[in-house]
CSV table of C-alpha atoms in Angstrom, one decimal:
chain,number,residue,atom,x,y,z
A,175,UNK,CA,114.8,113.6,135.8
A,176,UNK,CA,117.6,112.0,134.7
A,177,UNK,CA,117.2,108.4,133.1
A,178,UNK,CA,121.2,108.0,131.5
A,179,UNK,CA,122.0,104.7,134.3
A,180,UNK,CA,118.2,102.8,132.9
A,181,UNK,CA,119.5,103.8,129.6
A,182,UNK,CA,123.1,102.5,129.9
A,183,UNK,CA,121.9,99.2,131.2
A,184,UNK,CA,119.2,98.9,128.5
A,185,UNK,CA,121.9,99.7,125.5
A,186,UNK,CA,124.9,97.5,127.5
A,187,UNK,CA,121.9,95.0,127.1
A,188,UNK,CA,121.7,95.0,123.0
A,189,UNK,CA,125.6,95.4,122.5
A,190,UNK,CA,125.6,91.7,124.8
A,191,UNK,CA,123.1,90.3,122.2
A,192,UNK,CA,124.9,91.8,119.3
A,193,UNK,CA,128.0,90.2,120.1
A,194,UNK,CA,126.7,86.7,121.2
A,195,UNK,CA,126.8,83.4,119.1
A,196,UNK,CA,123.5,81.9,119.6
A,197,UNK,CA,125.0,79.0,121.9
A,198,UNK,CA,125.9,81.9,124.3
A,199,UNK,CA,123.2,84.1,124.2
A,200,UNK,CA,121.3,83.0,127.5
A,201,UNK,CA,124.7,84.1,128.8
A,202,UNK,CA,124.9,87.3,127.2
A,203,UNK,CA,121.1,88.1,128.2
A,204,UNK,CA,121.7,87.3,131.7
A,205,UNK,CA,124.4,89.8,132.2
A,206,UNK,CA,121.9,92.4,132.1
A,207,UNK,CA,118.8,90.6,133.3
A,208,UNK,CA,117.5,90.1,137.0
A,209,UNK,CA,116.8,85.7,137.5
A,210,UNK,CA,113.2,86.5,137.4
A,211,UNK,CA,113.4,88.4,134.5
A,212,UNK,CA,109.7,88.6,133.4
A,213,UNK,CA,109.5,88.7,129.1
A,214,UNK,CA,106.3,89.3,127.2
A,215,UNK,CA,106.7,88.6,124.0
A,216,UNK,CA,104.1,88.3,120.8
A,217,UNK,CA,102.3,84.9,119.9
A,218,UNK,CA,103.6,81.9,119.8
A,219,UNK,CA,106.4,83.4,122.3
A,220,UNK,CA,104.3,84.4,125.1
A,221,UNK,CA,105.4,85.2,128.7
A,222,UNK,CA,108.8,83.6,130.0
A,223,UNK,CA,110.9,83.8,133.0
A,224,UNK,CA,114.7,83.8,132.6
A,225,UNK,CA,117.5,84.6,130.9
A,226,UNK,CA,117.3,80.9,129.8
A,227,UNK,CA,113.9,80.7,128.8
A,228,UNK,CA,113.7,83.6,126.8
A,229,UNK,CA,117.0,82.8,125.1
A,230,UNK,CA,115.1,79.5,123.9
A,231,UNK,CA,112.0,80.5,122.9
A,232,UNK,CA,112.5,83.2,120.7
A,233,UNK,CA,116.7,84.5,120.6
A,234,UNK,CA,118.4,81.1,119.7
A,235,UNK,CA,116.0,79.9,117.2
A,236,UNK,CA,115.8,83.7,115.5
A,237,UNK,CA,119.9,83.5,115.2
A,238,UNK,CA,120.1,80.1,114.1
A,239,UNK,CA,117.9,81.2,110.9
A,240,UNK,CA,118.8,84.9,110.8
A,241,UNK,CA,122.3,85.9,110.3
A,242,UNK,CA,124.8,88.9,111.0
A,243,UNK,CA,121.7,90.4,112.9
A,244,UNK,CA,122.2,93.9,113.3
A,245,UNK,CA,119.6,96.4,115.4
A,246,UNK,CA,118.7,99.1,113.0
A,247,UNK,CA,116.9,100.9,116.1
A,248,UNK,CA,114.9,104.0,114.9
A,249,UNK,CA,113.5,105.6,118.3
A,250,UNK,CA,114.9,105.0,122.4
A,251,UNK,CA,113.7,106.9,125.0
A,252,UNK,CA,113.0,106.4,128.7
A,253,UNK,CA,110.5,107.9,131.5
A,254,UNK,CA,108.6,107.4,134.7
A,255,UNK,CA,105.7,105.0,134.1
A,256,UNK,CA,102.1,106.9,134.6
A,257,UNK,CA,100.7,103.8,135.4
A,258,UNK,CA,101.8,103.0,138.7
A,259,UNK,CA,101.8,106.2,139.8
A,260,UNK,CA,105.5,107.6,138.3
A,261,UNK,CA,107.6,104.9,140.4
A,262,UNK,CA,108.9,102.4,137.7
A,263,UNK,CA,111.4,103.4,134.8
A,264,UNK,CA,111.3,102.1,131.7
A,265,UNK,CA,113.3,102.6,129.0
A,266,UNK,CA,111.7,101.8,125.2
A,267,UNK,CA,113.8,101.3,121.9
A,268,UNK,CA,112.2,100.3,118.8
A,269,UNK,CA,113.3,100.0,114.7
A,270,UNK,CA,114.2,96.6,113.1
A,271,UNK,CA,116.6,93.5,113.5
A,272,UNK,CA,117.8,93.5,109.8
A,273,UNK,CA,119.8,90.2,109.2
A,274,UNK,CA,120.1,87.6,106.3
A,275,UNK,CA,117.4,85.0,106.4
A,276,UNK,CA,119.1,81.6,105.8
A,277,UNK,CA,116.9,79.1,107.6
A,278,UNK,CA,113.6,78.7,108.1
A,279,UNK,CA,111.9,80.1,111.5
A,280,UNK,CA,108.4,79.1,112.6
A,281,UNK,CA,107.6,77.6,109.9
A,282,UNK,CA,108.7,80.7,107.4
A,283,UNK,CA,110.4,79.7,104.5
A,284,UNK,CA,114.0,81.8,103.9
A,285,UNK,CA,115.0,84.0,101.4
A,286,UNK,CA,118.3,84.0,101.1
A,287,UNK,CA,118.5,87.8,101.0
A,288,UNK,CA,118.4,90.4,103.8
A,289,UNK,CA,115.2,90.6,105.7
A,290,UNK,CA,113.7,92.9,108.4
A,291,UNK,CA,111.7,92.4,111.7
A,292,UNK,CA,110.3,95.3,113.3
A,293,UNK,CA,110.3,95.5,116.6
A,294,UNK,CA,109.8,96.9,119.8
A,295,UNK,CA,110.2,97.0,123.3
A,296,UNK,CA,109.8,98.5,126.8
A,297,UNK,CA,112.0,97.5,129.5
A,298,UNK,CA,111.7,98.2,133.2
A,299,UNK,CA,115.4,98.8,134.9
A,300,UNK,CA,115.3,98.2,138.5
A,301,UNK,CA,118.3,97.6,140.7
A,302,UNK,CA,120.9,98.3,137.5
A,303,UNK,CA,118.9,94.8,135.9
A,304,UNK,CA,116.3,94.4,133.8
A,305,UNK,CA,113.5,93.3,135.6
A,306,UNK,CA,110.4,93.1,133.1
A,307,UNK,CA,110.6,93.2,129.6
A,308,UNK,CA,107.5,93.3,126.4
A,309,UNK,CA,108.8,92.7,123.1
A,310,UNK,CA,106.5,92.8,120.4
A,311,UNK,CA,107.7,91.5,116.5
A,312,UNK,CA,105.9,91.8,113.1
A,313,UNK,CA,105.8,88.5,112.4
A,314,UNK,CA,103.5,88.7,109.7
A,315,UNK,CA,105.3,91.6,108.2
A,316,UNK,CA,108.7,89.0,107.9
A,317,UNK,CA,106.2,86.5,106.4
A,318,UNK,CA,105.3,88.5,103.4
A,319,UNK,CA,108.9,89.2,102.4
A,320,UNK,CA,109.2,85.6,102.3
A,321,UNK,CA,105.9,85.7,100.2
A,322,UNK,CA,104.1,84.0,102.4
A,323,UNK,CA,101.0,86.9,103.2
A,324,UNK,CA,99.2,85.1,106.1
A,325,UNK,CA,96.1,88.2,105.6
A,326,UNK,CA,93.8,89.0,102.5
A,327,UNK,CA,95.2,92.8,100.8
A,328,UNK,CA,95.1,94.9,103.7
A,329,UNK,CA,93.2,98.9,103.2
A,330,UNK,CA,96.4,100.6,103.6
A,331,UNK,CA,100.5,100.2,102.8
A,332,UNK,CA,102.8,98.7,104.5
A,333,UNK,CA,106.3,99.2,104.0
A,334,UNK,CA,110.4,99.0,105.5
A,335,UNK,CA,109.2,101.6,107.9
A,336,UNK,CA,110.9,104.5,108.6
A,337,UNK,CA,111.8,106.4,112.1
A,338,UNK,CA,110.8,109.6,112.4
A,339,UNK,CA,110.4,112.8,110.6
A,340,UNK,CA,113.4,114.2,111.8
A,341,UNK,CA,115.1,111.3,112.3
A,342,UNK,CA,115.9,112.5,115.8
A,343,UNK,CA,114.2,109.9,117.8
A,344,UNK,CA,117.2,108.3,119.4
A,345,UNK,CA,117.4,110.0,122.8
A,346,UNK,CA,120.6,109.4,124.3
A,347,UNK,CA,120.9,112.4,126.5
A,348,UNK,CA,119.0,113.8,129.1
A,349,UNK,CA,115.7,116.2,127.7
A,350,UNK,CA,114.1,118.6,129.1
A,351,UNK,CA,111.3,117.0,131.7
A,352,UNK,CA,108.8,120.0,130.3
A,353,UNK,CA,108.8,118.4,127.0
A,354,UNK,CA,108.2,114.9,127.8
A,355,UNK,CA,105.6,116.3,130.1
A,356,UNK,CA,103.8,117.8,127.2
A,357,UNK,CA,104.3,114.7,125.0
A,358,UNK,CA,102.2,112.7,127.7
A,359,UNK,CA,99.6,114.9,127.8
A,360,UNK,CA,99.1,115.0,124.4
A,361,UNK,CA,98.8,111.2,124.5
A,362,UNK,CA,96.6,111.1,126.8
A,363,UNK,CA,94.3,113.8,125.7
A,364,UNK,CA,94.0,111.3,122.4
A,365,UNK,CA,93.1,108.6,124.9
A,366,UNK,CA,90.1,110.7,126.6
A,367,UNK,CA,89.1,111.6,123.3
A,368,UNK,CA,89.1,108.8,121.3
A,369,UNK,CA,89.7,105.7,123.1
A,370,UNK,CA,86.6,104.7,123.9
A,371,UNK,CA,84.8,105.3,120.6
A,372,UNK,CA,82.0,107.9,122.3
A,373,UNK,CA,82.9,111.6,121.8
A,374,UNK,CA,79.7,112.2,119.5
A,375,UNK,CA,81.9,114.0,116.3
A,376,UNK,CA,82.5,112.4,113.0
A,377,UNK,CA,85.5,110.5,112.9
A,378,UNK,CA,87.8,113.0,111.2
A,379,UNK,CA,86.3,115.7,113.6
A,380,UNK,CA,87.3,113.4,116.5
A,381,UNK,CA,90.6,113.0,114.7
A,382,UNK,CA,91.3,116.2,114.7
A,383,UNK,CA,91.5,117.0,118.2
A,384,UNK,CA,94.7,115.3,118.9
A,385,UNK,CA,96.2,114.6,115.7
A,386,UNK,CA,98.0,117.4,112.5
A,387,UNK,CA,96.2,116.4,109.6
A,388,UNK,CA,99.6,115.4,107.8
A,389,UNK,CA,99.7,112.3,110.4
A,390,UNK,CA,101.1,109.3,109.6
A,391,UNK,CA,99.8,106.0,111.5
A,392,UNK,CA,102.7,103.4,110.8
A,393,UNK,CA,100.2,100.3,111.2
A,394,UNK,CA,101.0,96.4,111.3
A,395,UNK,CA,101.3,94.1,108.1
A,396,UNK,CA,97.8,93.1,107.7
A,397,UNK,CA,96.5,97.0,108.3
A,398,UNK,CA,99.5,98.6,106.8
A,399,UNK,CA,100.6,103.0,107.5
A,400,UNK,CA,98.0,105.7,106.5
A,401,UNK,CA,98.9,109.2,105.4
A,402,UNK,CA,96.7,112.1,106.5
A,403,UNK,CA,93.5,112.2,109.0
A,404,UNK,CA,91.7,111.7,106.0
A,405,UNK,CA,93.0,108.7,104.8
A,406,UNK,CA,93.4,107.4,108.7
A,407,UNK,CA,89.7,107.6,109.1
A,408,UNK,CA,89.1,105.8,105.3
A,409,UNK,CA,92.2,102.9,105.5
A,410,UNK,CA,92.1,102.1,109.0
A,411,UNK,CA,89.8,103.4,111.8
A,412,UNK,CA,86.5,103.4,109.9
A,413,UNK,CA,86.7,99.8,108.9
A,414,UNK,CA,88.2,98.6,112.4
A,415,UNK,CA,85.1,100.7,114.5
A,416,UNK,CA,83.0,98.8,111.7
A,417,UNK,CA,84.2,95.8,112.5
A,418,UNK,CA,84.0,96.0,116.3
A,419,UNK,CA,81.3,96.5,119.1
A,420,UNK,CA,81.5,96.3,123.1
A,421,UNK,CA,85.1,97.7,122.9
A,422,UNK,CA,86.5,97.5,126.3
A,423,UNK,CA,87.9,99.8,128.5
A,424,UNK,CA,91.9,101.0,127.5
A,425,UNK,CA,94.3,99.3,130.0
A,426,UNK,CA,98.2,99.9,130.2
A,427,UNK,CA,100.8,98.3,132.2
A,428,UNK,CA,103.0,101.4,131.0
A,429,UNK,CA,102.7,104.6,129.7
A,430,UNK,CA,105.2,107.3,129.6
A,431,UNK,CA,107.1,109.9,127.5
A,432,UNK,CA,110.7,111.5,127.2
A,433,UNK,CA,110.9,114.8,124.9
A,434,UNK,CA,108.5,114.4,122.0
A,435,UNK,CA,108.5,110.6,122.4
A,436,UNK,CA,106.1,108.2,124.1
A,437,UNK,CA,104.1,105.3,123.8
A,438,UNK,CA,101.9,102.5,125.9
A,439,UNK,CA,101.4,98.8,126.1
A,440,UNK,CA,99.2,96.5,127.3
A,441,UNK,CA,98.6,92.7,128.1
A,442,UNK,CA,96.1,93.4,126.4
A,443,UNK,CA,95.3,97.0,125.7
A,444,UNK,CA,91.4,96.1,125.1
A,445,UNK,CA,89.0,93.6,123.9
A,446,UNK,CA,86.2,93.8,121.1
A,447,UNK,CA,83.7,91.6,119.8
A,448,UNK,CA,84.3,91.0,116.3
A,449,UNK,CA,80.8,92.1,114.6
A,450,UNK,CA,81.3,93.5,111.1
A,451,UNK,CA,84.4,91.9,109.5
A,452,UNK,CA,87.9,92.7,110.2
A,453,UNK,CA,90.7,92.3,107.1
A,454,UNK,CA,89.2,90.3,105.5
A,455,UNK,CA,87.9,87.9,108.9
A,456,UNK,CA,84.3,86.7,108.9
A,457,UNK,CA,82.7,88.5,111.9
A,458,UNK,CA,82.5,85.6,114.2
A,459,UNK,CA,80.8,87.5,117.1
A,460,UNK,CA,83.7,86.4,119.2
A,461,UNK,CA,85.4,89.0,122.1
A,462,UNK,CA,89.1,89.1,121.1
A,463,UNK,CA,92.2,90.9,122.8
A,464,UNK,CA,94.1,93.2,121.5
A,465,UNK,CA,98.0,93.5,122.8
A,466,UNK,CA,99.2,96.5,121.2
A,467,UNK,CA,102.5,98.8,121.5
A,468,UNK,CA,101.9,102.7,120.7
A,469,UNK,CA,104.9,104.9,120.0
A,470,UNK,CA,104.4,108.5,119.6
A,471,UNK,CA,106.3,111.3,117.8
A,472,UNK,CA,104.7,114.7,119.1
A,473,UNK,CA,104.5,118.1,117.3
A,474,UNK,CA,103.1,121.2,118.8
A,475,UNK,CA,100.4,120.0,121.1
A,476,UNK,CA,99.3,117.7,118.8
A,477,UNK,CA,100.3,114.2,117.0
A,478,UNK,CA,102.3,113.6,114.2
A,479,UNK,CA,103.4,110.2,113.9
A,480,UNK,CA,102.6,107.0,115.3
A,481,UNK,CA,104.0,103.6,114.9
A,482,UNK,CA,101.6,100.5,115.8
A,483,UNK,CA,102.6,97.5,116.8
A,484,UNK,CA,99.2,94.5,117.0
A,485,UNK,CA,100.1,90.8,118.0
A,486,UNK,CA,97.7,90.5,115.7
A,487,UNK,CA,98.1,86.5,115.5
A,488,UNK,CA,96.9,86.4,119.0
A,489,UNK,CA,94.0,88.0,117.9
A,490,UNK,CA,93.8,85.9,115.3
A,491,UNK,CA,93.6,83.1,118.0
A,492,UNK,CA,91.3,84.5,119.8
A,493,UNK,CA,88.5,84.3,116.3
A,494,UNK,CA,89.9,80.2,116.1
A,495,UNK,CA,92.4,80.8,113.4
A,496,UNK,CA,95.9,79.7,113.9
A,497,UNK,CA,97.7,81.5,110.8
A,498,UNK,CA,101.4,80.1,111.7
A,499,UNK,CA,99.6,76.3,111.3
A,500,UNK,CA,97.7,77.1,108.8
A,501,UNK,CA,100.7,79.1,106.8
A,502,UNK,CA,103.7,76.2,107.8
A,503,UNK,CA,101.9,73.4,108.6
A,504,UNK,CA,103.6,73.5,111.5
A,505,UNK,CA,103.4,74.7,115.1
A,506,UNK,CA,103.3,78.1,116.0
């Protein structure tokens, strides 16, 4: 299956941005962009339409405080989405937009020095544009290099985090269709196994039937990354299926794999009722949604590495807490 004309669009696509003042960057994303151009983004961005809008909400006000932005990306890959059946392709890129953080942005006081956003996103390429578009940010992460922690000391690390292993996530060329094959079954075996919370083993059991035991879970600021099943099932999934009850079924809008890359999203992935405490939240007995991005570095038949991506301020919202007010005083 080859993917290289979704891939040259998606990478024409960050060379516009790279090269675009911020008074011409609803230009430079509309060269690539269809005029409905559908954009998901994190909270407070939300869904847009347009070149235009999207260009306002989140790309003209991130360049006016970050400067000489440059895409450090860590992993690309494109595939035929699962979801709907293998018709849409989507083509995924994720690292971190490293710039100099001059001016304030939502409300987050500037450094001065270089700072890093990680990010990612999945793009669908139809027609030679890009149609559809989620872009998830670490906003919180950005906030506590400006030492500004919006979230009590999370149970694991976070860190600048790093791409893979091999540091041979960037798939430019075509790959072998077998592999990605294999990478998506793997993920999804994990899904069937764990997603739900109901197989019956103890956690690091359960863990262990999709995942090497030397994983690494690259989580969100506020969780932070996790070393080992062991440590996994101590720093982050223990305390979250603590915290939660009536977890809903897993959705995706898109799911696929290239080589021994994949990932997901959703809008949102699930919902839980917050019941035990979650970083340091009161439970407040409240459902809450969970929009989350999943990328995936397989090995063998199993896991290896996986880097988590939680809009985690939406959630946030969903419990009555606006952190961006509460950090800024201002707006989110």
């Amino acid at each position: 299956m080859d993917f290289q004309p979704e891939k040259a669009v998606v990478r024409a696509h960050h060379a516009a941005i790279a090269a675009a003042a911020p008074d011409a960057i609803a230009a430079a994303l509309a060269e690539h962009t269809a005029p409905h151009w559908h954009w998901r983004g994190v909270h407070p961005f939300e869904e847009r339409t347009g070149a235009e809008a999207v260009a306002a909400t989140f790309w003209q006000p991130f360049l006016a405080a970050m400067h000489r932005v440059q895409r450090r990306e860590d992993i690309f890959f494109a595939g035929l989405n699962e979801i709907d059946g293998h018709e849409s392709r989507w083509v995924v890129s994720m690292g971190h937009l490293v710039g100099l953080f001059d001016a304030p942005w939502l409300g987050i006081r500037p450094t001065g020095r270089m700072a890093f956003l990680r990010y990612c996103e999945f793009h669908r390429v139809e027609d030679g544009r890009i149609a559809e578009t989620a872009f998830f940010c670490d906003i919180p992460h950005l906030m506590t290099q400006a030492g500004q922690n919006p979230f009590p000391p999370q149970t694991a690390a976070h860190l600048i985090q790093p791409g893979p292993i091999g540091h041979d996530g960037l798939l430019h060329a075509p790959q072998d269709p077998g592999e990605g094959s294999r990478t998506l079954a793997a993920i999804n075996a994990m899904i069937a196994d764990l997603g739900q919370w109901q197989k019956g083993l103890p956690l690091e059991e359960e863990l262990a039937l999709s995942w090497h035991d030397d994983m690494i879970w690259w989580g969100p600021e506020g969780i932070g990354a996790t070393y080992t099943i062991e440590r996994y099932a101590r720093q982050h999934s223990g305390p979250f299926r603590a915290g939660f009850a009536e977890r809903s079924k897993t959705r995706h809008l898109a799911r696929l794999a290239e080589g021994r890359f994949g990932g997901f999203f959703g809008w949102p992935n699930f919902t839980a009722r917050a019941t035990g405490g979650f970083m340091g939240f009161p439970a407040t007995g409240r459902s809450g949604e969970f929009r989350v991005i999943d990328i995936y570095r397989r090995d063998g038949d199993k896991l290896a590495e996986n880097w988590v991506f939680i809009d985690l301020l939406h959630w946030a919202r969903t419990q009555g807490l606006e952190v961006l007010q509460r950090q800024s005083g201002l707006e989110g």
